[in-house]
């Protein structure tokens, strides 16, 4: 069904219905392309999706996904598709220190960025004065560090030790902030990725650090709602439709599971990095050697511990857990008709390799014991139901030098584009990176058609002090 005819709208196939493919499809449809999206599973959203829990009869996210104020492209995508009202913005981050006390972190009302969080960081009094001064010093150095070749930089863990950071500061501050943002351990993650989190996520703009929490299951947002958007905007959606191969037949073509071949003017491959080589024909791979390197990108696991108690055990909307197995806990509203019993919480454990070999009961018991030490109500409550969900390839591992393996969205093959959180966006493995990649792929598709159109949303504006102090 290619358009071919002069003046007809160009046809574009988007392969993969994760956030990268969804963003590409939304952008291209709004630029009047005839878009068809092929997704292997029966639902959209990819790694940001939910499953049906038979015991509670509700949609449960595989793992809590949160965004931050600095994620301007995900926010733009949510606005374009009218799902932005389903996010709550938390402006106070509730750190629970190793002593079990709550240390709220919020922006000062009068200090400009990058100083707006200074009093909040200073208030993390479970760290010594010397440790807090040391953290401020290391933040200053990160701010002043100019972009260097990622390959030449050490891991952030090594750099922090070189800066004289104490083990407590590393575990109780840097680890808490960075492991959940990067999905990777400090001794594996690159310094440049860590700098991005600290500078763009906390220092560059006042609202950057705020946490955006979805108020509906991910599969409702990126599934049901997006499906309705696509129907209204003429995007042909094929779910349960794995693409077996992408090849060249004069122009790019996709081969479906039943062997049918469909030709398009342009194809955007928006698959996880580990699956891209499998679907590209040998002819394409030969013309694009970088694709062979994608297999060497390592993955990192994230686990979600889902807990249903018979009563409310925590009043805070979320908490950052310092020095514990889980890094974050979220209080979740129950979905459905309200007839469900219990109060639902989700604990997130990023870079959860340390859970390997432990059984579900052990993990749940350890998490509950840690929570009970903070909130005695947990000890008194009855645990009605629990699940541990681990995604072994949740995110790509932001190792030093990874940026060299991340391809641009425009490939050297005419008509073929890639999107995915793993492509060259400058961001770690996040929904923001996925949406950026989709927008960049859409811009490249249009450019190849002789049209310049910008979808990428600008970063949060920096005030004069941030512009002066942060080196770029
Ligand atoms: C447990 C967990 C927790 C996370 N927490 C956060 C968080 O808090 N904040 C955040 O920003 N990010 C988080 N992430 C990362 C975020 O989910 C991803 O970065 C983002 O969703 C990636 O989107 P994508 O479109 O690039 O890839 P994917 O979501 O992997 O999409 C690829 C799609 O391609 C489909 N596909 C595969 N093969 C084929 C085929 N042959 N034909 C057609 N379709 C195919 C897949 O089914 C999938 O839908 C988390 C991820 C996980 C797993």
Short mmCIF file of C-alpha atoms and ligand atoms in Angstrom, two decimals:
data_model
loop_
_atom_site.label_atom_id
_atom_site.label_comp_id
_atom_site.label_asym_id
_atom_site.label_seq_id
_atom_site.Cartn_x
_atom_site.Cartn_y
_atom_site.Cartn_z
CA UNK A 1 0.00 0.00 0.00
CA UNK A 2 2.70 2.52 -0.78
CA UNK A 3 1.65 5.93 -1.83
CA UNK A 4 4.25 6.36 -4.55
CA UNK A 5 1.98 8.72 -6.47
CA UNK A 6 3.16 12.32 -6.59
CA UNK A 7 1.44 14.45 -3.99
CA UNK A 8 0.03 11.51 -2.01
CA UNK A 9 0.84 11.42 1.69
CA UNK A 10 4.00 9.40 2.35
CA UNK A 11 3.50 6.00 3.95
CA UNK A 12 5.51 5.15 7.06
CA UNK A 13 5.68 1.87 8.97
CA UNK A 14 6.62 2.11 12.63
CA UNK A 15 7.84 -1.23 13.99
CA UNK A 16 7.43 -1.46 17.77
CA UNK A 17 4.80 0.12 20.01
CA UNK A 18 6.93 1.19 22.99
CA UNK A 19 7.20 4.88 23.81
CA UNK A 20 9.76 5.43 21.05
CA UNK A 21 7.48 3.98 18.37
CA UNK A 22 4.44 5.71 19.85
CA UNK A 23 6.19 9.10 19.83
CA UNK A 24 7.37 8.60 16.23
CA UNK A 25 3.85 7.60 15.16
CA UNK A 26 2.22 10.54 16.94
CA UNK A 27 4.68 13.02 15.41
CA UNK A 28 4.44 11.59 11.89
CA UNK A 29 0.65 11.37 11.99
CA UNK A 30 0.48 15.00 13.03
CA UNK A 31 2.74 15.80 10.03
CA UNK A 32 0.18 14.19 7.74
CA UNK A 33 2.02 10.97 6.98
CA UNK A 34 0.02 7.76 6.56
CA UNK A 35 1.33 5.79 9.51
CA UNK A 36 0.93 2.08 10.27
CA UNK A 37 2.26 0.81 13.59
CA UNK A 38 3.16 -2.86 14.11
CA UNK A 39 3.47 -4.15 17.67
CA UNK A 40 4.32 -7.77 18.51
CA UNK A 41 2.34 -7.88 21.75
CA UNK A 42 -1.37 -7.44 22.23
CA UNK A 43 -0.81 -4.13 24.04
CA UNK A 44 1.11 -0.92 23.52
CA UNK A 45 3.66 0.69 25.81
CA UNK A 46 6.52 -1.83 25.60
CA UNK A 47 8.52 -1.79 28.82
CA UNK A 48 6.18 0.88 30.22
CA UNK A 49 3.13 -1.37 30.49
CA UNK A 50 0.88 -3.17 32.96
CA UNK A 51 -0.43 -6.70 33.47
CA UNK A 52 -3.68 -8.05 34.86
CA UNK A 53 -3.27 -9.35 38.40
CA UNK A 54 -5.85 -12.14 38.78
CA UNK A 55 -5.92 -12.03 42.58
CA UNK A 56 -6.84 -8.35 42.84
CA UNK A 57 -8.46 -8.22 39.40
CA UNK A 58 -6.72 -4.97 38.54
CA UNK A 59 -4.18 -3.65 36.10
CA UNK A 60 -0.79 -3.48 37.79
CA UNK A 61 2.26 -1.81 36.24
CA UNK A 62 5.16 -4.23 35.86
CA UNK A 63 7.06 -1.59 37.72
CA UNK A 64 6.32 1.94 38.86
CA UNK A 65 7.48 4.42 36.22
CA UNK A 66 8.10 8.02 37.17
CA UNK A 67 9.26 10.99 35.18
CA UNK A 68 10.91 14.23 36.31
CA UNK A 69 10.29 17.89 35.58
CA UNK A 70 13.34 17.89 33.27
CA UNK A 71 11.69 15.30 30.98
CA UNK A 72 10.29 17.92 28.60
CA UNK A 73 9.68 15.58 25.66
CA UNK A 74 7.69 13.01 27.59
CA UNK A 75 5.64 15.93 28.93
CA UNK A 76 5.15 17.23 25.38
CA UNK A 77 4.09 13.76 24.19
CA UNK A 78 1.56 13.50 27.03
CA UNK A 79 0.17 16.94 26.16
CA UNK A 80 -0.12 16.13 22.45
CA UNK A 81 -2.03 12.95 23.23
CA UNK A 82 -4.10 14.52 26.04
CA UNK A 83 -2.91 12.16 28.78
CA UNK A 84 -1.03 14.82 30.73
CA UNK A 85 -3.87 15.26 33.22
CA UNK A 86 -3.18 11.71 34.49
CA UNK A 87 0.14 12.68 36.11
CA UNK A 88 0.63 14.03 39.62
CA UNK A 89 3.57 16.33 40.27
CA UNK A 90 5.33 15.81 43.63
CA UNK A 91 7.35 18.92 44.55
CA UNK A 92 8.64 17.55 47.84
CA UNK A 93 10.82 14.44 47.81
CA UNK A 94 10.52 12.58 51.10
CA UNK A 95 13.90 11.05 51.98
CA UNK A 96 13.66 8.47 54.78
CA UNK A 97 17.10 8.41 56.42
CA UNK A 98 18.80 5.30 57.78
CA UNK A 99 17.51 6.49 61.19
CA UNK A 100 13.92 6.13 59.92
CA UNK A 101 13.25 9.88 60.06
CA UNK A 102 11.77 11.82 57.16
CA UNK A 103 13.94 14.52 55.54
CA UNK A 104 11.86 16.48 53.02
CA UNK A 105 13.69 17.90 50.03
CA UNK A 106 12.02 20.79 48.20
CA UNK A 107 13.06 23.90 46.31
CA UNK A 108 13.51 27.10 48.28
CA UNK A 109 10.93 29.73 47.41
CA UNK A 110 13.50 32.44 46.75
CA UNK A 111 16.85 30.94 45.71
CA UNK A 112 17.40 30.65 41.94
CA UNK A 113 18.74 27.51 40.24
CA UNK A 114 21.26 25.98 40.77
CA UNK A 115 21.01 27.00 44.45
CA UNK A 116 17.29 26.28 44.84
CA UNK A 117 17.85 22.85 46.44
CA UNK A 118 20.85 23.85 48.57
CA UNK A 119 18.89 24.12 51.81
CA UNK A 120 17.07 20.86 51.02
CA UNK A 121 20.35 18.99 50.53
CA UNK A 122 21.76 20.67 53.62
CA UNK A 123 18.74 19.36 55.53
CA UNK A 124 19.74 15.71 54.89
CA UNK A 125 21.11 15.59 58.42
CA UNK A 126 21.57 11.85 58.54
CA UNK A 127 24.83 12.78 56.79
CA UNK A 128 27.57 14.59 58.74
CA UNK A 129 28.35 18.25 58.10
CA UNK A 130 31.63 17.22 56.46
CA UNK A 131 29.82 14.77 54.19
CA UNK A 132 27.29 17.41 53.14
CA UNK A 133 30.05 19.92 52.40
CA UNK A 134 31.84 17.20 50.40
CA UNK A 135 28.65 16.53 48.41
CA UNK A 136 28.29 20.24 47.63
CA UNK A 137 31.91 20.32 46.47
CA UNK A 138 31.44 17.31 44.18
CA UNK A 139 28.25 18.86 42.78
CA UNK A 140 30.15 22.03 42.04
CA UNK A 141 32.80 20.02 40.15
CA UNK A 142 30.10 18.22 38.17
CA UNK A 143 28.57 21.56 37.29
CA UNK A 144 31.89 22.96 36.10
CA UNK A 145 32.92 19.82 34.19
CA UNK A 146 32.80 20.33 30.44
CA UNK A 147 31.58 17.56 28.17
CA UNK A 148 34.43 15.08 27.78
CA UNK A 149 34.72 11.93 25.71
CA UNK A 150 32.59 9.46 27.64
CA UNK A 151 35.08 6.68 26.86
CA UNK A 152 37.87 8.46 28.72
CA UNK A 153 35.88 9.10 31.87
CA UNK A 154 35.81 6.67 34.82
CA UNK A 155 32.70 5.18 36.36
CA UNK A 156 30.92 7.58 38.67
CA UNK A 157 31.76 5.30 41.63
CA UNK A 158 35.47 5.62 40.94
CA UNK A 159 35.21 9.37 40.38
CA UNK A 160 33.37 9.89 43.68
CA UNK A 161 36.07 8.01 45.56
CA UNK A 162 38.72 10.08 43.82
CA UNK A 163 36.85 13.16 45.06
CA UNK A 164 37.20 11.89 48.62
CA UNK A 165 33.51 11.11 49.11
CA UNK A 166 32.95 8.87 52.14
CA UNK A 167 31.36 5.44 51.67
CA UNK A 168 28.34 6.72 53.61
CA UNK A 169 27.95 9.73 51.30
CA UNK A 170 28.30 7.42 48.30
CA UNK A 171 25.73 4.95 49.57
CA UNK A 172 23.34 7.31 51.33
CA UNK A 173 23.33 10.18 48.87
CA UNK A 174 24.88 9.48 45.47
CA UNK A 175 23.64 5.90 45.31
CA UNK A 176 20.14 6.85 46.38
CA UNK A 177 19.84 9.56 43.74
CA UNK A 178 21.74 7.97 40.87
CA UNK A 179 20.97 4.24 41.00
CA UNK A 180 17.25 4.81 40.59
CA UNK A 181 17.71 7.48 37.92
CA UNK A 182 20.23 5.49 35.88
CA UNK A 183 19.04 1.98 36.73
CA UNK A 184 22.66 1.02 37.28
CA UNK A 185 25.22 0.62 40.07
CA UNK A 186 27.72 3.42 40.63
CA UNK A 187 30.67 1.16 39.89
CA UNK A 188 29.26 0.39 36.45
CA UNK A 189 27.60 3.68 35.44
CA UNK A 190 29.51 6.32 33.51
CA UNK A 191 30.41 9.65 35.03
CA UNK A 192 28.86 11.53 32.10
CA UNK A 193 25.47 9.83 32.63
CA UNK A 194 25.65 10.65 36.35
CA UNK A 195 26.55 14.26 35.58
CA UNK A 196 23.51 14.52 33.35
CA UNK A 197 21.22 13.34 36.18
CA UNK A 198 22.69 15.73 38.73
CA UNK A 199 22.98 18.75 36.44
CA UNK A 200 19.85 18.41 34.31
CA UNK A 201 17.74 16.69 36.97
CA UNK A 202 18.59 18.80 40.00
CA UNK A 203 20.66 21.89 39.29
CA UNK A 204 19.82 23.42 35.91
CA UNK A 205 16.25 24.60 36.51
CA UNK A 206 13.91 25.03 39.47
CA UNK A 207 11.29 22.48 38.40
CA UNK A 208 13.70 19.87 37.04
CA UNK A 209 13.78 17.71 40.21
CA UNK A 210 10.00 17.39 40.62
CA UNK A 211 8.67 13.86 40.24
CA UNK A 212 5.78 13.11 37.89
CA UNK A 213 3.80 10.07 38.98
CA UNK A 214 1.19 8.48 36.69
CA UNK A 215 -2.24 8.23 38.28
CA UNK A 216 -3.55 5.48 36.01
CA UNK A 217 -2.00 2.16 34.95
CA UNK A 218 0.61 2.59 32.22
CA UNK A 219 -1.39 0.35 29.88
CA UNK A 220 -4.36 2.65 30.23
CA UNK A 221 -2.25 5.71 29.42
CA UNK A 222 0.04 4.41 26.69
CA UNK A 223 -2.39 1.65 25.62
CA UNK A 224 -6.09 2.44 25.71
CA UNK A 225 -5.73 6.22 25.51
CA UNK A 226 -3.12 6.12 22.73
CA UNK A 227 -5.22 3.62 20.80
CA UNK A 228 -8.09 6.11 20.87
CA UNK A 229 -5.74 8.92 19.77
CA UNK A 230 -4.48 6.83 16.85
CA UNK A 231 -8.04 5.99 15.79
CA UNK A 232 -8.89 9.71 15.74
CA UNK A 233 -5.74 10.61 13.80
CA UNK A 234 -5.88 7.90 11.14
CA UNK A 235 -2.96 5.76 12.36
CA UNK A 236 -3.50 2.10 11.42
CA UNK A 237 -2.62 0.07 14.48
CA UNK A 238 -1.66 -3.61 14.21
CA UNK A 239 -1.20 -5.28 17.61
CA UNK A 240 -0.25 -8.93 17.99
CA UNK A 241 1.59 -8.31 14.74
CA UNK A 242 5.29 -9.13 15.10
CA UNK A 243 7.45 -8.01 12.23
CA UNK A 244 9.65 -10.88 11.14
CA UNK A 245 12.00 -8.92 8.90
CA UNK A 246 12.74 -5.46 7.59
CA UNK A 247 14.35 -5.60 4.15
CA UNK A 248 14.90 -3.60 0.98
CA UNK A 249 12.84 -4.18 -2.14
CA UNK A 250 13.74 -1.04 -4.00
CA UNK A 251 12.21 0.66 -0.98
CA UNK A 252 11.99 -0.50 2.64
CA UNK A 253 9.55 -3.32 3.34
CA UNK A 254 8.35 -5.24 6.39
CA UNK A 255 7.69 -8.96 6.40
CA UNK A 256 4.91 -10.02 8.77
CA UNK A 257 4.52 -13.28 10.67
CA UNK A 258 2.28 -14.76 7.95
CA UNK A 259 4.98 -14.07 5.36
CA UNK A 260 3.16 -11.13 3.78
CA UNK A 261 5.48 -8.33 2.62
CA UNK A 262 4.37 -4.71 2.88
CA UNK A 263 6.30 -1.89 1.21
CA UNK A 264 6.43 1.62 2.63
CA UNK A 265 8.10 4.88 1.69
CA UNK A 266 9.85 4.92 5.07
CA UNK A 267 10.28 2.46 7.95
CA UNK A 268 11.09 3.39 11.55
CA UNK A 269 12.42 0.43 13.53
CA UNK A 270 11.59 1.15 17.19
CA UNK A 271 12.58 -2.13 18.83
CA UNK A 272 14.71 -2.82 21.92
CA UNK A 273 18.42 -2.74 21.03
CA UNK A 274 18.77 -6.50 21.50
CA UNK A 275 16.14 -7.23 18.82
CA UNK A 276 17.13 -4.82 16.06
CA UNK A 277 19.75 -7.01 14.36
CA UNK A 278 17.34 -9.99 14.38
CA UNK A 279 14.78 -8.22 12.18
CA UNK A 280 17.12 -6.43 9.78
CA UNK A 281 18.00 -8.32 6.62
CA UNK A 282 21.65 -9.26 6.05
CA UNK A 283 21.74 -6.79 3.18
CA UNK A 284 20.82 -3.95 5.54
CA UNK A 285 23.25 -5.12 8.23
CA UNK A 286 26.08 -5.28 5.68
CA UNK A 287 25.41 -1.67 4.71
CA UNK A 288 25.22 -0.52 8.33
CA UNK A 289 28.05 -2.16 10.34
CA UNK A 290 27.18 -0.29 13.58
CA UNK A 291 24.14 -2.53 13.96
CA UNK A 292 26.39 -5.50 14.79
CA UNK A 293 27.62 -3.62 17.88
CA UNK A 294 24.17 -3.29 19.38
CA UNK A 295 24.37 -6.83 20.73
CA UNK A 296 27.25 -5.75 22.97
CA UNK A 297 25.09 -3.21 24.85
CA UNK A 298 24.54 -4.66 28.31
CA UNK A 299 21.22 -4.67 30.13
CA UNK A 300 20.43 -3.93 33.79
CA UNK A 301 17.51 -5.34 35.81
CA UNK A 302 14.85 -3.51 37.84
CA UNK A 303 12.46 -5.19 40.28
CA UNK A 304 9.10 -4.01 41.55
CA UNK A 305 7.82 -5.39 44.86
CA UNK A 306 4.03 -5.05 44.91
CA UNK A 307 2.42 -5.12 48.35
CA UNK A 308 -1.25 -5.11 49.28
CA UNK A 309 -1.92 -4.51 53.01
CA UNK A 310 -5.24 -4.66 54.84
CA UNK A 311 -4.81 -1.05 56.02
CA UNK A 312 -3.02 2.14 55.19
CA UNK A 313 0.62 1.85 56.32
CA UNK A 314 2.16 5.05 54.93
CA UNK A 315 0.51 8.42 54.46
CA UNK A 316 3.24 9.91 52.24
CA UNK A 317 2.57 9.71 48.48
CA UNK A 318 6.09 8.35 47.99
CA UNK A 319 9.33 8.02 49.90
CA UNK A 320 12.99 7.72 48.98
CA UNK A 321 14.47 4.92 51.08
CA UNK A 322 18.07 5.53 52.18
CA UNK A 323 20.38 2.63 52.98
CA UNK A 324 17.78 -0.04 52.27
CA UNK A 325 17.15 -2.77 49.73
CA UNK A 326 14.38 -0.81 47.98
CA UNK A 327 15.14 2.73 46.78
CA UNK A 328 11.62 4.12 46.44
CA UNK A 329 8.16 3.31 47.75
CA UNK A 330 4.98 4.63 46.13
CA UNK A 331 1.50 4.63 47.56
CA UNK A 332 -0.77 3.62 44.68
CA UNK A 333 -4.43 4.38 44.28
CA UNK A 334 -6.50 1.30 43.62
CA UNK A 335 -7.86 0.99 40.09
CA UNK A 336 -11.25 -0.27 39.02
CA UNK A 337 -14.63 -0.02 40.67
CA UNK A 338 -13.36 0.65 44.18
CA UNK A 339 -14.57 -2.68 45.48
CA UNK A 340 -11.01 -3.99 45.96
CA UNK A 341 -9.82 -4.79 49.41
CA UNK A 342 -6.57 -3.42 50.72
CA UNK A 343 -4.03 -0.66 50.29
CA UNK A 344 -1.51 -1.01 47.50
CA UNK A 345 2.17 0.04 47.63
CA UNK A 346 5.04 -0.50 45.29
CA UNK A 347 8.71 -0.67 46.23
CA UNK A 348 11.24 -0.24 43.41
CA UNK A 349 14.66 -1.89 43.45
CA UNK A 350 16.85 -0.65 40.59
CA UNK A 351 19.97 -2.48 39.39
CA UNK A 352 18.52 -5.46 41.27
CA UNK A 353 21.22 -8.01 40.44
CA UNK A 354 21.62 -8.58 44.19
CA UNK A 355 18.18 -10.28 44.21
CA UNK A 356 19.34 -13.10 41.94
CA UNK A 357 19.03 -16.42 43.73
CA UNK A 358 16.70 -15.11 46.44
CA UNK A 359 13.16 -16.40 46.44
CA UNK A 360 10.08 -14.22 46.39
CA UNK A 361 9.19 -14.78 50.06
CA UNK A 362 12.65 -13.77 51.24
CA UNK A 363 12.54 -10.55 49.22
CA UNK A 364 9.04 -9.65 50.40
CA UNK A 365 9.98 -10.44 54.02
CA UNK A 366 13.12 -8.29 53.86
CA UNK A 367 11.29 -5.37 52.23
CA UNK A 368 8.42 -5.58 54.75
CA UNK A 369 10.85 -5.75 57.69
CA UNK A 370 12.61 -2.62 56.40
CA UNK A 371 9.31 -0.81 55.96
CA UNK A 372 8.14 -1.89 59.44
CA UNK A 373 11.30 -0.37 60.93
CA UNK A 374 10.19 2.97 59.42
CA UNK A 375 6.40 2.70 59.68
CA UNK A 376 5.31 0.48 62.61
CA UNK A 377 1.86 0.17 60.95
CA UNK A 378 3.48 -2.22 58.46
CA UNK A 379 4.31 -4.62 61.30
CA UNK A 380 0.75 -4.49 62.59
CA UNK A 381 -0.88 -4.79 59.16
CA UNK A 382 -1.81 -7.98 57.40
CA UNK A 383 -0.14 -8.52 54.05
CA UNK A 384 -2.99 -9.63 51.81
CA UNK A 385 -1.03 -10.21 48.64
CA UNK A 386 2.48 -9.65 47.28
CA UNK A 387 4.24 -9.96 43.96
CA UNK A 388 7.84 -9.49 42.91
CA UNK A 389 8.26 -8.59 39.23
CA UNK A 390 11.79 -8.43 37.82
CA UNK A 391 12.53 -7.15 34.33
CA UNK A 392 15.97 -8.50 33.57
CA UNK A 393 16.54 -6.22 30.57
CA UNK A 394 14.72 -3.24 32.04
CA UNK A 395 17.23 -0.65 30.87
CA UNK A 396 20.51 -0.51 29.01
CA UNK A 397 23.55 -0.26 31.22
CA UNK A 398 25.06 3.24 30.98
CA UNK A 399 28.67 2.02 30.91
CA UNK A 400 31.52 4.43 30.12
CA UNK A 401 31.95 4.59 26.35
CA UNK A 402 28.39 3.48 25.56
CA UNK A 403 27.67 6.68 23.64
CA UNK A 404 29.92 5.41 20.83
CA UNK A 405 27.60 2.45 20.26
CA UNK A 406 24.40 4.52 20.16
CA UNK A 407 23.38 5.20 16.55
CA UNK A 408 21.65 8.27 15.18
CA UNK A 409 17.99 7.83 14.24
CA UNK A 410 18.85 8.41 10.57
CA UNK A 411 20.61 5.25 9.32
CA UNK A 412 22.86 5.16 6.24
CA UNK A 413 20.13 3.17 4.43
CA UNK A 414 17.69 5.29 2.43
CA UNK A 415 14.23 5.13 3.94
CA UNK A 416 15.29 3.31 7.13
CA UNK A 417 15.26 5.00 10.56
CA UNK A 418 15.65 3.74 14.11
CA UNK A 419 14.15 4.87 17.40
CA UNK A 420 14.46 3.55 20.93
CA UNK A 421 15.77 4.76 24.27
CA UNK A 422 19.15 3.26 23.26
CA UNK A 423 19.66 5.46 20.18
CA UNK A 424 21.71 8.66 20.35
CA UNK A 425 19.67 10.97 22.55
CA UNK A 426 22.25 11.81 25.23
CA UNK A 427 19.83 10.48 27.85
CA UNK A 428 19.96 7.35 29.99
CA UNK A 429 17.46 4.52 29.42
CA UNK A 430 14.23 6.34 30.24
CA UNK A 431 10.82 7.17 28.83
CA UNK A 432 12.22 10.63 28.05
CA UNK A 433 14.99 9.10 25.96
CA UNK A 434 12.46 6.88 24.15
CA UNK A 435 10.19 9.84 23.28
CA UNK A 436 13.16 11.98 22.22
CA UNK A 437 14.31 9.20 19.91
CA UNK A 438 10.84 8.91 18.39
CA UNK A 439 10.65 12.64 17.77
CA UNK A 440 14.18 12.69 16.31
CA UNK A 441 13.30 9.76 14.02
CA UNK A 442 10.16 11.61 12.86
CA UNK A 443 12.22 14.74 12.16
CA UNK A 444 14.69 12.64 10.14
CA UNK A 445 11.87 10.98 8.16
CA UNK A 446 10.45 14.38 7.23
CA UNK A 447 13.89 15.75 6.41
CA UNK A 448 14.39 12.85 3.98
CA UNK A 449 11.15 13.99 2.33
CA UNK A 450 12.49 17.52 2.00
CA UNK A 451 10.46 18.86 4.94
CA UNK A 452 11.94 20.53 8.02
CA UNK A 453 9.72 20.17 11.05
CA UNK A 454 10.80 20.23 14.66
CA UNK A 455 9.21 17.99 17.27
CA UNK A 456 11.95 17.88 19.90
CA UNK A 457 10.87 20.02 22.84
CA UNK A 458 13.49 22.36 24.32
CA UNK A 459 15.01 21.64 27.72
CA UNK A 460 13.72 23.65 30.69
CA UNK A 461 15.01 27.21 30.36
CA UNK A 462 18.03 28.05 32.52
CA UNK A 463 18.11 31.27 34.50
CA UNK A 464 21.09 33.63 34.39
CA UNK A 465 22.86 32.08 37.38
CA UNK A 466 22.51 28.53 36.05
CA UNK A 467 23.74 29.69 32.64
CA UNK A 468 26.73 31.35 34.29
CA UNK A 469 27.70 28.52 36.63
CA UNK A 470 26.98 25.37 34.60
CA UNK A 471 29.65 24.60 32.03
CA UNK A 472 28.50 22.96 28.81
C1 LIG B 1 11.02 -2.28 35.44
C2 LIG B 1 11.26 -1.00 34.72
C3 LIG B 1 11.23 0.20 35.39
C4 LIG B 1 11.47 1.40 34.71
N1 LIG B 1 11.34 2.58 35.35
C5 LIG B 1 11.42 3.74 34.65
C6 LIG B 1 11.11 4.98 35.26
O1 LIG B 1 10.72 5.06 36.43
N2 LIG B 1 11.24 6.12 34.52
C7 LIG B 1 11.62 6.08 33.19
O2 LIG B 1 11.68 7.14 32.56
N3 LIG B 1 11.91 4.90 32.59
C8 LIG B 1 11.81 3.74 33.28
N4 LIG B 1 12.07 2.55 32.65
C9 LIG B 1 12.62 2.57 31.29
C10 LIG B 1 11.52 2.79 30.24
O3 LIG B 1 10.46 1.89 30.43
C11 LIG B 1 12.13 2.57 28.87
O4 LIG B 1 13.29 3.37 28.72
C12 LIG B 1 11.18 2.93 27.73
O5 LIG B 1 9.88 2.47 27.97
C13 LIG B 1 11.73 2.30 26.44
O6 LIG B 1 10.85 2.53 25.36
P1 LIG B 1 11.24 2.00 23.90
O7 LIG B 1 10.11 2.30 23.02
O8 LIG B 1 12.59 2.53 23.54
O9 LIG B 1 11.43 0.42 24.02
P2 LIG B 1 10.37 -0.69 24.42
O10 LIG B 1 9.46 -0.17 25.46
O11 LIG B 1 11.16 -1.91 24.73
O12 LIG B 1 9.50 -0.91 23.08
C14 LIG B 1 9.85 -1.79 22.05
C15 LIG B 1 8.56 -2.44 21.52
O13 LIG B 1 8.89 -3.28 20.41
C16 LIG B 1 8.04 -4.41 20.46
N5 LIG B 1 8.61 -5.47 19.63
C17 LIG B 1 9.64 -6.31 19.89
N6 LIG B 1 9.87 -7.11 18.85
C18 LIG B 1 8.98 -6.77 17.88
C19 LIG B 1 8.74 -7.22 16.55
N7 LIG B 1 9.49 -8.19 15.99
N8 LIG B 1 7.74 -6.65 15.84
C20 LIG B 1 6.99 -5.65 16.38
N9 LIG B 1 7.17 -5.19 17.64
C21 LIG B 1 8.16 -5.74 18.37
C22 LIG B 1 8.01 -4.74 21.94
O14 LIG B 1 6.93 -5.59 22.25
C23 LIG B 1 7.87 -3.34 22.54
O15 LIG B 1 6.54 -2.96 22.67
C24 LIG B 1 11.82 1.36 33.32
C25 LIG B 1 11.85 0.14 32.65
C26 LIG B 1 11.54 -1.02 33.32
C27 LIG B 1 11.47 -2.30 32.54
#
